[in-house]
CSV table of C-alpha atoms and ligand atoms in Angstrom, one decimal:
chain,number,residue,atom,x,y,z
A,1,MET,CA,32.7,-2.1,13.5
A,2,SER,CA,33.2,-5.3,11.4
A,3,ILE,CA,30.5,-7.9,11.6
A,4,SER,CA,29.3,-10.4,9.1
A,5,VAL,CA,25.6,-11.1,8.6
A,6,VAL,CA,24.0,-14.4,7.8
A,7,ILE,CA,20.3,-14.4,6.7
A,8,LEU,CA,18.5,-17.7,7.0
A,9,ALA,CA,16.0,-18.1,4.2
A,10,ALA,CA,16.1,-21.8,3.3
A,11,GLY,CA,12.8,-22.8,4.9
A,12,GLN,CA,9.8,-23.7,2.9
A,13,GLY,CA,7.2,-21.4,4.4
A,14,THR,CA,4.4,-24.0,4.1
A,15,ARG,CA,2.0,-21.9,6.2
A,16,MET,CA,1.9,-19.1,3.6
A,17,LYS,CA,0.0,-21.6,1.3
A,18,SER,CA,1.5,-20.0,-1.7
A,19,ALA,CA,3.6,-20.9,-4.8
A,20,ILE,CA,5.7,-17.8,-4.2
A,21,PRO,CA,8.6,-18.4,-1.8
A,22,LYS,CA,7.7,-17.0,1.6
A,23,VAL,CA,10.6,-14.5,1.8
A,24,LEU,CA,9.6,-13.0,-1.6
A,25,HIS,CA,6.2,-12.0,-0.5
A,26,SER,CA,6.0,-8.2,-0.6
A,27,ILE,CA,5.5,-5.8,2.2
A,28,SER,CA,5.0,-2.1,1.2
A,29,GLY,CA,6.2,-2.9,-2.3
A,30,LYS,CA,9.3,-4.8,-1.5
A,31,PRO,CA,9.9,-8.5,-0.8
A,32,MET,CA,10.2,-9.1,2.9
A,33,LEU,CA,13.7,-10.5,2.5
A,34,PHE,CA,14.8,-7.2,0.9
A,35,HIS,CA,13.7,-5.3,4.0
A,36,VAL,CA,16.0,-7.6,6.0
A,37,ILE,CA,18.9,-7.2,3.5
A,38,ASP,CA,18.4,-3.4,3.7
A,39,ALA,CA,18.8,-3.4,7.5
A,40,ALA,CA,21.8,-5.7,7.2
A,41,LYS,CA,23.5,-3.5,4.7
A,42,MET,CA,23.5,-0.7,7.2
A,43,LEU,CA,25.7,-2.8,9.5
A,44,SER,CA,27.8,-5.0,7.3
A,45,ASP,CA,29.7,-5.4,4.1
A,46,ASP,CA,29.7,-9.2,4.4
A,47,ILE,CA,26.2,-10.6,3.9
A,48,THR,CA,25.4,-14.2,3.2
A,49,VAL,CA,21.9,-15.5,2.4
A,50,VAL,CA,21.3,-19.2,3.1
A,51,LEU,CA,18.9,-20.8,0.6
A,52,TYR,CA,17.4,-24.2,-0.3
A,53,HIS,CA,13.7,-24.1,-1.2
A,54,GLN,CA,13.3,-22.3,-4.5
A,55,ALA,CA,16.9,-21.2,-4.2
A,56,ASN,CA,17.5,-20.2,-7.8
A,57,ARG,CA,14.4,-18.0,-8.0
A,58,ILE,CA,15.2,-16.2,-4.7
A,59,GLN,CA,18.9,-15.8,-5.7
A,60,LYS,CA,18.0,-14.3,-9.1
A,61,GLU,CA,15.6,-11.8,-7.5
A,62,ILE,CA,18.3,-10.7,-5.0
A,63,GLU,CA,21.0,-10.4,-7.6
A,64,ALA,CA,18.7,-8.2,-9.8
A,65,GLN,CA,18.5,-5.7,-6.9
A,66,TYR,CA,21.7,-6.0,-4.9
A,67,LYS,CA,25.5,-6.3,-5.6
A,68,GLY,CA,28.0,-8.2,-3.4
A,69,ILE,CA,25.6,-10.5,-1.6
A,70,SER,CA,27.0,-14.0,-1.0
A,71,PHE,CA,24.9,-17.1,-1.2
A,72,HIS,CA,25.1,-20.5,0.6
A,73,ARG,CA,23.1,-23.6,-0.3
A,74,GLN,CA,22.0,-25.5,2.7
A,75,ASN,CA,22.2,-29.3,2.4
A,76,ALA,CA,18.7,-29.6,3.8
A,77,GLN,CA,18.3,-33.2,2.9
A,78,GLU,CA,21.1,-34.4,5.2
A,79,PHE,CA,21.2,-31.4,7.6
A,80,PRO,CA,17.7,-29.9,8.1
A,81,GLY,CA,17.0,-27.2,10.6
A,82,THR,CA,18.5,-23.8,11.5
A,83,GLY,CA,21.7,-25.5,12.7
A,84,GLY,CA,22.0,-27.3,9.4
A,85,ALA,CA,21.5,-24.0,7.6
A,86,MET,CA,24.7,-22.6,9.2
A,87,ARG,CA,26.9,-25.6,8.2
A,88,GLY,CA,29.6,-24.5,5.8
A,89,VAL,CA,28.8,-20.8,5.9
A,90,HIS,CA,31.9,-18.7,5.7
A,91,ALA,CA,32.0,-15.3,7.5
A,92,ARG,CA,34.8,-12.8,7.0
A,93,HIS,CA,34.5,-11.0,10.3
A,94,ASP,CA,34.9,-12.2,13.9
A,95,LYS,CA,31.3,-11.5,14.9
A,96,VAL,CA,28.4,-13.0,13.0
A,97,LEU,CA,24.9,-11.7,13.2
A,98,ILE,CA,22.4,-14.4,12.3
A,99,LEU,CA,19.0,-13.1,11.0
A,100,ASN,CA,15.8,-14.7,9.7
A,101,GLY,CA,14.6,-13.8,6.2
A,102,ASP,CA,11.0,-13.7,7.4
A,103,MET,CA,11.5,-10.8,9.9
A,104,PRO,CA,11.0,-7.7,7.7
A,105,LEU,CA,10.4,-5.3,10.6
A,106,MET,CA,13.8,-5.5,12.3
A,107,THR,CA,15.4,-2.0,12.4
A,108,ALA,CA,19.2,-1.5,12.0
A,109,ASP,CA,19.2,0.2,15.5
A,110,SER,CA,17.8,-3.0,17.2
A,111,LEU,CA,20.2,-5.2,15.3
A,112,LEU,CA,23.1,-2.9,16.4
A,113,SER,CA,22.0,-3.4,20.1
A,114,LEU,CA,22.6,-7.2,19.5
A,115,THR,CA,26.2,-6.7,18.3
A,116,ARG,CA,27.4,-4.7,21.4
A,117,GLY,CA,29.4,-6.0,24.3
A,118,ASP,CA,31.8,-8.8,24.5
A,119,ALA,CA,29.7,-11.9,25.3
A,120,HIS,CA,30.4,-15.0,23.2
A,121,ILE,CA,26.8,-15.0,22.2
A,122,ASN,CA,24.1,-12.2,22.3
A,123,MET,CA,20.7,-13.5,21.7
A,124,SER,CA,17.3,-11.8,21.1
A,125,VAL,CA,14.7,-12.5,23.7
A,126,LEU,CA,11.0,-11.5,23.6
A,127,LYS,CA,8.6,-11.4,26.5
A,128,LEU,CA,5.3,-12.7,25.3
A,129,ASP,CA,1.9,-13.1,27.0
A,130,ASP,CA,1.4,-16.1,24.7
A,131,PRO,CA,4.7,-17.8,24.1
A,132,SER,CA,3.3,-20.7,22.1
A,133,GLY,CA,5.2,-21.7,19.0
A,134,TYR,CA,8.5,-20.2,20.1
A,135,GLY,CA,11.6,-21.8,21.7
A,136,ARG,CA,11.6,-21.0,25.5
A,137,VAL,CA,14.7,-19.3,26.9
A,138,ILE,CA,15.9,-20.4,30.3
A,139,ILE,CA,17.6,-17.4,31.9
A,140,ASP,CA,19.6,-17.7,35.2
A,141,GLU,CA,20.4,-14.3,36.7
A,142,ASP,CA,21.7,-12.4,33.7
A,143,ASN,CA,22.8,-15.3,31.6
A,144,VAL,CA,21.0,-17.6,29.2
A,145,GLN,CA,21.3,-21.3,30.1
A,146,GLU,CA,19.4,-23.0,27.4
A,147,ILE,CA,16.8,-22.7,24.7
A,148,VAL,CA,14.2,-25.5,24.6
A,149,GLU,CA,12.1,-25.8,21.5
A,150,GLU,CA,8.4,-25.9,22.1
A,151,LYS,CA,8.1,-29.5,20.8
A,152,ASP,CA,10.8,-30.6,23.3
A,153,CYS,CA,9.4,-28.6,26.4
A,154,THR,CA,8.1,-30.1,29.6
A,155,SER,CA,4.8,-28.7,30.7
A,156,ALA,CA,6.5,-26.5,33.3
A,157,GLN,CA,8.9,-25.2,30.6
A,158,LYS,CA,5.9,-24.4,28.3
A,159,LYS,CA,4.9,-21.7,30.8
A,160,ILE,CA,8.1,-19.7,30.4
A,161,GLN,CA,7.3,-16.4,28.7
A,162,SER,CA,10.8,-15.4,27.6
A,163,VAL,CA,11.2,-16.7,24.1
A,164,ASN,CA,13.9,-16.9,21.5
A,165,GLY,CA,13.5,-14.1,19.0
A,166,GLY,CA,15.7,-16.2,16.6
A,167,VAL,CA,18.3,-13.5,16.0
A,168,TYR,CA,21.8,-14.0,17.4
A,169,CYS,CA,25.2,-12.4,17.3
A,170,VAL,CA,27.8,-15.1,17.7
A,171,LYS,CA,31.6,-15.0,17.7
A,172,LYS,CA,32.9,-16.8,14.6
A,173,ALA,CA,35.1,-19.1,16.7
A,174,ILE,CA,32.0,-20.4,18.5
A,175,LEU,CA,30.2,-21.2,15.3
A,176,GLU,CA,33.3,-22.9,13.8
A,177,ASN,CA,33.6,-25.0,16.9
A,178,TYR,CA,30.0,-25.9,17.7
A,179,ILE,CA,28.1,-26.1,14.4
A,180,PRO,CA,29.9,-29.3,13.2
A,181,ARG,CA,29.2,-30.8,16.6
A,182,LEU,CA,25.4,-30.3,16.5
A,183,ASN,CA,23.2,-33.4,16.5
A,184,ASN,CA,19.6,-34.0,15.5
A,185,ILE,CA,18.4,-35.9,18.6
A,186,ASN,CA,15.1,-34.0,19.2
A,187,ALA,CA,11.4,-34.1,18.5
A,188,GLN,CA,11.8,-32.7,14.9
A,189,ALA,CA,15.0,-34.7,14.1
A,190,GLU,CA,16.5,-31.4,13.0
A,191,TYR,CA,19.9,-29.7,13.6
A,192,TYR,CA,18.9,-26.9,15.9
A,193,LEU,CA,21.1,-23.7,15.9
A,194,THR,CA,19.7,-23.1,19.3
A,195,ASP,CA,21.6,-26.0,20.7
A,196,ILE,CA,24.9,-24.0,20.5
A,197,ILE,CA,23.6,-22.0,23.5
A,198,LYS,CA,23.7,-25.0,25.8
A,199,MET,CA,27.0,-26.2,24.4
A,200,ALA,CA,28.5,-22.7,25.0
A,201,VAL,CA,27.1,-22.5,28.5
A,202,ASP,CA,28.5,-26.0,29.3
A,203,GLU,CA,32.0,-24.7,28.3
A,204,HIS,CA,31.6,-21.6,30.5
A,205,LYS,CA,31.1,-19.1,27.6
A,206,THR,CA,28.9,-16.0,28.2
A,207,VAL,CA,25.4,-15.9,26.6
A,208,HIS,CA,23.6,-12.6,27.1
A,209,PRO,CA,19.9,-12.1,26.5
A,210,VAL,CA,19.1,-8.9,24.7
A,211,PHE,CA,15.5,-8.0,25.2
A,212,VAL,CA,13.8,-6.8,22.0
A,213,GLU,CA,10.4,-5.5,20.9
A,214,GLU,CA,7.9,-8.0,19.8
A,215,GLU,CA,6.7,-5.7,17.0
A,216,GLU,CA,10.1,-5.9,15.3
A,217,PHE,CA,11.0,-9.5,15.8
A,218,LYS,CA,7.8,-11.2,15.0
A,219,GLY,CA,8.3,-13.6,12.1
A,220,VAL,CA,5.9,-13.7,9.2
A,221,ASN,CA,4.5,-17.2,8.7
A,222,SER,CA,1.1,-16.8,7.2
A,223,LYS,CA,-0.8,-14.3,5.1
A,224,LEU,CA,-2.4,-13.0,8.3
A,225,ASP,CA,1.1,-12.2,9.7
A,226,LEU,CA,2.0,-10.6,6.3
A,227,ALA,CA,-0.9,-8.2,6.5
A,228,SER,CA,-0.1,-7.3,10.2
A,229,ALA,CA,3.5,-6.7,9.3
A,230,GLU,CA,2.4,-4.4,6.4
A,231,GLU,CA,0.2,-2.4,8.8
A,232,ILE,CA,3.1,-1.8,11.1
A,233,MET,CA,5.4,-1.0,8.1
A,234,GLN,CA,2.8,1.4,6.7
A,235,LYS,CA,2.5,3.2,10.0
A,236,ARG,CA,6.3,3.7,10.1
A,237,ILE,CA,6.4,5.0,6.5
A,238,ARG,CA,3.5,7.4,7.1
A,239,HIS,CA,5.0,8.7,10.3
A,240,ARG,CA,8.4,9.2,8.7
A,241,TRP,CA,6.9,11.3,5.8
A,242,MET,CA,4.6,13.3,8.1
A,243,ARG,CA,7.7,14.2,10.1
A,244,GLU,CA,9.3,15.3,6.8
A,245,GLY,CA,6.3,17.7,6.2
A,246,VAL,CA,3.8,15.7,4.1
A,247,SER,CA,0.2,16.5,5.1
A,248,MET,CA,-2.1,13.5,5.3
A,249,ARG,CA,-5.9,13.5,5.8
A,250,LEU,CA,-7.0,10.3,7.6
A,251,PRO,CA,-3.5,8.8,7.4
A,252,GLU,CA,-4.7,5.3,8.3
A,253,THR,CA,-6.5,5.1,4.9
A,254,ILE,CA,-3.3,6.0,2.9
A,255,TYR,CA,-0.9,3.5,1.4
A,256,ILE,CA,2.7,4.5,0.6
A,257,ASP,CA,5.3,2.3,-1.0
A,258,SER,CA,8.5,1.9,0.9
A,259,GLN,CA,10.4,3.3,-2.1
A,260,ALA,CA,8.2,6.4,-2.7
A,261,VAL,CA,9.8,9.8,-2.1
A,262,PHE,CA,8.2,13.2,-1.2
A,263,GLU,CA,9.8,16.6,-1.7
A,264,GLY,CA,8.5,20.1,-0.9
A,265,GLU,CA,5.0,20.4,0.5
A,266,CYS,CA,2.8,17.5,-0.5
A,267,ILE,CA,-0.8,16.8,0.5
A,268,LEU,CA,-2.3,13.4,0.4
A,269,GLU,CA,-6.0,13.1,1.0
A,270,ASN,CA,-7.8,10.0,2.4
A,271,GLY,CA,-7.7,6.8,0.5
A,272,VAL,CA,-4.7,7.7,-1.6
A,273,CYS,CA,-2.3,5.0,-2.8
A,274,ILE,CA,1.3,5.8,-3.8
A,275,GLN,CA,2.9,2.8,-5.4
A,276,GLY,CA,6.4,1.9,-6.6
A,277,LYS,CA,9.3,4.4,-6.9
A,278,SER,CA,7.1,7.4,-7.2
A,279,ARG,CA,8.5,10.8,-6.6
A,280,LEU,CA,6.2,13.7,-5.6
A,281,ASN,CA,7.3,17.3,-5.4
A,282,ASN,CA,4.7,19.9,-4.2
A,283,ALA,CA,1.9,17.6,-5.2
A,284,HIS,CA,-1.7,17.6,-4.0
A,285,ILE,CA,-3.2,14.1,-4.4
A,286,LYS,CA,-6.9,14.2,-3.8
A,287,ALA,CA,-9.0,11.5,-2.3
A,288,HIS,CA,-8.9,7.9,-3.6
A,289,SER,CA,-6.3,8.6,-6.3
A,290,VAL,CA,-3.7,6.0,-7.3
A,291,ILE,CA,-0.2,7.0,-8.3
A,292,GLU,CA,2.0,4.2,-9.7
A,293,GLU,CA,5.8,4.7,-10.1
A,294,SER,CA,5.5,8.2,-11.5
A,295,TYR,CA,6.9,11.7,-11.1
A,296,ILE,CA,4.6,14.5,-10.1
A,297,GLU,CA,5.6,18.1,-9.6
A,298,ASN,CA,3.6,21.2,-8.8
A,299,SER,CA,0.4,19.4,-9.8
A,300,ASP,CA,-2.9,18.2,-8.4
A,301,VAL,CA,-4.5,14.9,-9.2
A,302,GLY,CA,-8.0,13.6,-8.5
A,303,PRO,CA,-10.2,12.9,-6.6
A,304,MET,CA,-10.2,9.4,-8.1
A,305,GLY,CA,-7.4,10.0,-10.6
A,306,ARG,CA,-5.0,7.2,-11.7
A,307,ILE,CA,-1.5,7.9,-12.8
A,308,ARG,CA,0.0,4.7,-14.2
A,309,PRO,CA,3.8,3.9,-14.4
A,310,HIS,CA,6.4,6.1,-16.0
A,311,SER,CA,4.3,9.2,-16.2
A,312,LYS,CA,5.7,12.7,-15.6
A,313,ILE,CA,3.1,15.2,-14.5
A,314,ILE,CA,4.5,18.8,-14.1
A,315,ASN,CA,2.6,22.0,-13.5
A,316,THR,CA,-0.6,20.2,-14.4
A,317,HIS,CA,-4.2,19.8,-13.2
A,318,ILE,CA,-5.6,16.3,-13.4
A,319,GLY,CA,-9.3,16.0,-12.3
A,320,ASN,CA,-11.6,13.2,-11.5
A,321,PHE,CA,-11.7,9.9,-13.4
A,322,VAL,CA,-8.6,10.7,-15.5
A,323,GLU,CA,-6.2,7.9,-16.3
A,324,ILE,CA,-2.7,8.7,-17.5
A,325,LYS,CA,-0.2,6.1,-18.6
A,326,LYS,CA,3.5,6.5,-19.6
A,327,SER,CA,2.9,10.1,-20.6
A,328,THR,CA,4.5,13.4,-20.0
A,329,LEU,CA,2.2,16.3,-19.3
A,330,SER,CA,3.7,19.8,-18.6
A,331,GLY,CA,1.4,22.7,-18.0
A,332,VAL,CA,-1.7,20.8,-19.0
A,333,LYS,CA,-5.3,20.7,-17.8
A,334,ALA,CA,-7.3,17.5,-17.9
A,335,GLY,CA,-10.3,18.1,-15.7
A,336,HIS,CA,-12.5,15.1,-16.3
A,337,LEU,CA,-12.9,11.6,-17.6
A,338,ALA,CA,-10.0,11.0,-20.0
A,339,TYR,CA,-7.5,8.3,-21.0
A,340,ILE,CA,-4.1,9.5,-22.0
A,341,GLY,CA,-1.6,6.8,-22.8
A,342,ASP,CA,1.9,7.0,-24.5
A,343,ALA,CA,1.5,10.8,-25.0
A,344,THR,CA,3.6,13.9,-24.7
A,345,ILE,CA,1.5,17.1,-24.1
A,346,GLY,CA,2.8,20.6,-24.0
A,347,GLU,CA,2.1,23.8,-22.0
A,348,GLY,CA,-1.2,25.6,-22.1
A,349,THR,CA,-3.0,22.6,-23.6
A,350,ASN,CA,-6.5,21.8,-22.4
A,351,LEU,CA,-8.0,18.3,-22.7
A,352,GLY,CA,-11.8,18.3,-22.6
A,353,ALA,CA,-14.0,15.7,-20.9
A,354,GLY,CA,-13.9,12.3,-22.5
A,355,VAL,CA,-10.7,12.8,-24.5
A,356,ILE,CA,-9.2,9.5,-25.4
A,357,THR,CA,-5.9,8.5,-27.0
A,358,CYS,CA,-6.4,5.4,-29.1
A,359,ASN,CA,-2.9,4.2,-28.4
A,360,TYR,CA,-3.4,0.5,-29.1
A,361,ASP,CA,-4.3,-0.9,-32.5
A,362,GLY,CA,-4.7,-4.5,-31.2
A,363,LYS,CA,-1.0,-5.3,-32.0
A,364,SER,CA,1.2,-2.5,-30.8
A,365,LYS,CA,1.2,0.8,-28.9
A,366,HIS,CA,1.6,4.2,-30.6
A,367,LYS,CA,2.5,7.7,-29.5
A,368,THR,CA,0.4,10.8,-29.4
A,369,ILE,CA,2.2,14.1,-29.5
A,370,ILE,CA,0.3,17.3,-28.7
A,371,GLY,CA,2.0,20.7,-28.8
A,372,LYS,CA,1.4,23.9,-26.8
A,373,ASN,CA,-1.9,25.8,-26.4
A,374,VAL,CA,-4.0,23.1,-28.0
A,375,PHE,CA,-7.7,23.1,-27.2
A,376,VAL,CA,-8.9,19.5,-27.4
A,377,GLY,CA,-12.7,19.5,-27.4
A,378,SER,CA,-14.7,17.0,-25.4
A,379,ASP,CA,-15.1,13.5,-26.6
A,380,THR,CA,-12.2,13.7,-29.0
A,381,GLN,CA,-10.5,10.5,-30.1
A,382,LEU,CA,-6.8,10.8,-31.0
A,383,VAL,CA,-5.9,7.8,-33.1
A,384,ALA,CA,-2.2,7.2,-32.6
A,385,PRO,CA,0.4,7.6,-34.0
A,386,VAL,CA,-0.6,11.2,-34.4
A,387,VAL,CA,1.1,14.6,-34.0
A,388,ILE,CA,-0.9,17.8,-33.2
A,389,GLU,CA,1.2,20.9,-33.5
A,390,ASP,CA,1.0,24.1,-31.4
A,391,ASP,CA,-2.0,26.4,-31.4
A,392,VAL,CA,-4.5,23.9,-32.7
A,393,MET,CA,-8.2,23.7,-32.0
A,394,ILE,CA,-10.0,20.4,-32.1
A,395,ALA,CA,-13.8,20.4,-32.2
A,396,ALA,CA,-15.8,18.3,-29.8
A,397,GLY,CA,-16.4,14.8,-30.9
A,398,THR,CA,-13.7,14.8,-33.5
A,399,THR,CA,-11.8,11.6,-34.5
A,400,VAL,CA,-8.3,12.8,-35.2
A,401,ASN,CA,-6.7,10.3,-37.6
A,402,LYS,CA,-4.1,12.4,-39.3
A,403,ASN,CA,-1.5,15.0,-38.1
A,404,ILE,CA,-2.8,18.5,-37.6
A,405,LYS,CA,-0.6,21.5,-38.5
A,406,GLN,CA,0.0,24.6,-36.4
A,407,GLY,CA,-2.9,27.0,-36.2
A,408,GLU,CA,-5.5,24.7,-37.7
A,409,LEU,CA,-9.0,23.7,-36.7
A,410,ALA,CA,-9.7,20.0,-36.8
A,411,ILE,CA,-13.3,19.0,-37.0
A,412,SER,CA,-14.9,15.7,-38.1
A,413,ARG,CA,-18.6,15.6,-37.6
A,414,ALA,CA,-21.5,14.0,-39.4
A,415,PRO,CA,-23.9,16.8,-40.3
A,416,LEU,CA,-26.8,17.1,-37.8
A,417,ARG,CA,-30.2,16.4,-39.2
A,418,THR,CA,-33.5,17.3,-37.5
A,419,ILE,CA,-37.0,15.8,-38.2
A,420,GLN,CA,-39.9,17.8,-37.0
A,421,ASN,CA,-42.5,16.1,-34.7
A,422,PHE,CA,-40.6,12.8,-34.9
A,423,PHE,CA,-41.0,12.1,-31.2
A,424,TYR,CA,-44.7,12.3,-31.3
A,425,LYS,CA,-45.1,10.2,-34.4
A,426,PHE,CA,-42.8,7.5,-33.1
A,427,PHE,CA,-44.3,7.1,-29.6
A,428,LEU,CA,-48.0,7.6,-30.6
A,429,THR,CA,-47.7,4.9,-33.2
A,430,GLU,CA,-46.1,2.5,-30.6
A,431,THR,CA,-48.8,3.2,-28.0
A,432,SER,CA,-51.8,2.9,-30.4
A,433,LYS,CA,-50.3,-0.6,-31.5
A,434,GLU,CA,-50.2,-1.8,-27.9
A,435,ASP,CA,-53.8,-0.5,-27.2
A,436,LYS,CA,-55.2,-2.8,-29.9
B,1,UD1,C1,13.2,-20.9,15.4
B,1,UD1,C2,14.0,-21.2,16.7
B,1,UD1,C3,13.1,-20.9,17.9
B,1,UD1,C4,12.7,-19.4,17.9
B,1,UD1,C5,12.0,-19.1,16.5
B,1,UD1,C6,11.8,-17.6,16.4
B,1,UD1,C7,15.4,-23.1,16.2
B,1,UD1,C8,15.6,-24.5,16.3
B,1,UD1,N1,14.3,-22.6,16.8
B,1,UD1,O1,12.1,-21.7,15.4
B,1,UD1,O2,13.8,-21.1,19.1
B,1,UD1,O3,11.8,-19.1,18.9
B,1,UD1,O4,12.9,-19.5,15.4
B,1,UD1,O5,11.2,-17.2,15.3
B,1,UD1,O6,16.2,-22.4,15.6
B,1,UD1,N2,15.6,-22.1,8.1
B,1,UD1,C9,16.6,-22.5,7.3
B,1,UD1,N3,16.8,-23.8,7.1
B,1,UD1,C10,16.1,-24.8,7.8
B,1,UD1,C11,15.1,-24.3,8.7
B,1,UD1,C12,14.9,-23.0,8.8
B,1,UD1,O7,17.3,-21.7,6.6
B,1,UD1,O8,16.4,-26.0,7.6
B,1,UD1,C13,15.3,-20.7,8.2
B,1,UD1,C14,13.9,-20.3,7.9
B,1,UD1,O9,13.8,-20.0,6.5
B,1,UD1,C15,13.6,-19.1,8.8
B,1,UD1,C16,14.5,-19.4,10.0
B,1,UD1,O10,15.5,-20.3,9.6
B,1,UD1,O11,14.0,-17.9,8.2
B,1,UD1,C17,13.7,-19.9,11.2
B,1,UD1,O12,13.1,-21.1,10.8
B,1,UD1,P1,11.7,-21.5,11.4
B,1,UD1,O13,11.4,-22.9,10.9
B,1,UD1,O14,10.8,-20.5,11.2
B,1,UD1,O15,12.1,-21.7,12.9
B,1,UD1,P2,11.2,-22.0,14.1
B,1,UD1,O16,10.8,-23.4,14.1
B,1,UD1,O17,10.1,-21.0,14.1
B,2,CA,CA1,10.7,-25.1,12.2
């Protein structure tokens, strides 16, 4: 099937009260506009995004992620409104699906249902208990007669509960014929795309209502809408992965990025957060751990572990309060309280509690390389850049500031002194002073 898609994203999004353009606000780790583009890509090879407010910024973000998207700049000064947005848009195919950039929850399946049949126009219709804010749809038998914007409604029309979902599939010839003929004689002095419905009906064209789910076609206009949309998206993501065999304890407390991937048998405990393009393979992530854009295989992390971006954790045990950043650990144990940054650590190595890579000298970051079967005692500081070869033992409390050769023991420790009865002398003197 050949259809073109036009995504309207020129509006300002004032109600978000944000410096970030509305359509770039993120839902489950991805700008909401990208969710729309992803759905569109499943149906079409001809996608045009209409821009005006912060157009350069939005276009740049899209181009960094997608190839082959066309852009159209709306002349919003002279032709404001959704009808103005469609002026001068070129579509390659005979059917044009018009979407809103602020509807991140639409699925490709629902969009497909809008493209079926042979009506001149298919339009999305929602049945709402509270229709306020939407254009009301006047339906006669099975055909749409007109859409009346709320600001133009009579009080009787305001009671109509069938509203315009804002998504349409229109024959290209209809657009070419009617868009240039739109006027702005209405309460908002805007060019309304919705007016093509009445024009089509007047010329005996067919306009079919396609009833769609509110959950998918609700637009995001405020931060509150954004949070509700994310909740719905998260539920979908969790359900998908549970069906694929991921175990989740208290799933409602778990956050999973839309780009995260799970393989094998993974377990996520409550409060876990999986961010970015993380890939987990047979991983057990314990309660309240955060995984950011990392690869984890045959390993367990947490509770309360944090794996920061670009880490590779393989055949490894990471315990509580361990932070790993941009490091590769293979066959390692790090049970408690450690910071490992910019490091590569080999098989059989054990990191004691409180081990810290001092990877930053205030100007730049440096690497720590640790070989196989190294025993790193508790409270060791590894001052990078530093290389620890295989089969090394590092005594607790050591500050490692030079490379250690294979088989060596490294120990740096001020000699321990003891003073007999010091405690009693110290505190008795203090007390007797106070007594005076
Ligand atoms: C529009 C519909 C209304 C429908 C509602 C559904 C019109 C006239 N009204 O109203 O019937 O119930 O959507 O959500 O179409 N946009 C542009 N350029 C503009 C104005 C808007 O590209 O000049 C884009 C926006 O970025 C947005 C979409 O068009 O993605 C819808 O605009 P919005 O202002 O939200 O339309 P509504 O007034 O809500
Ligand atoms: Ca508007």
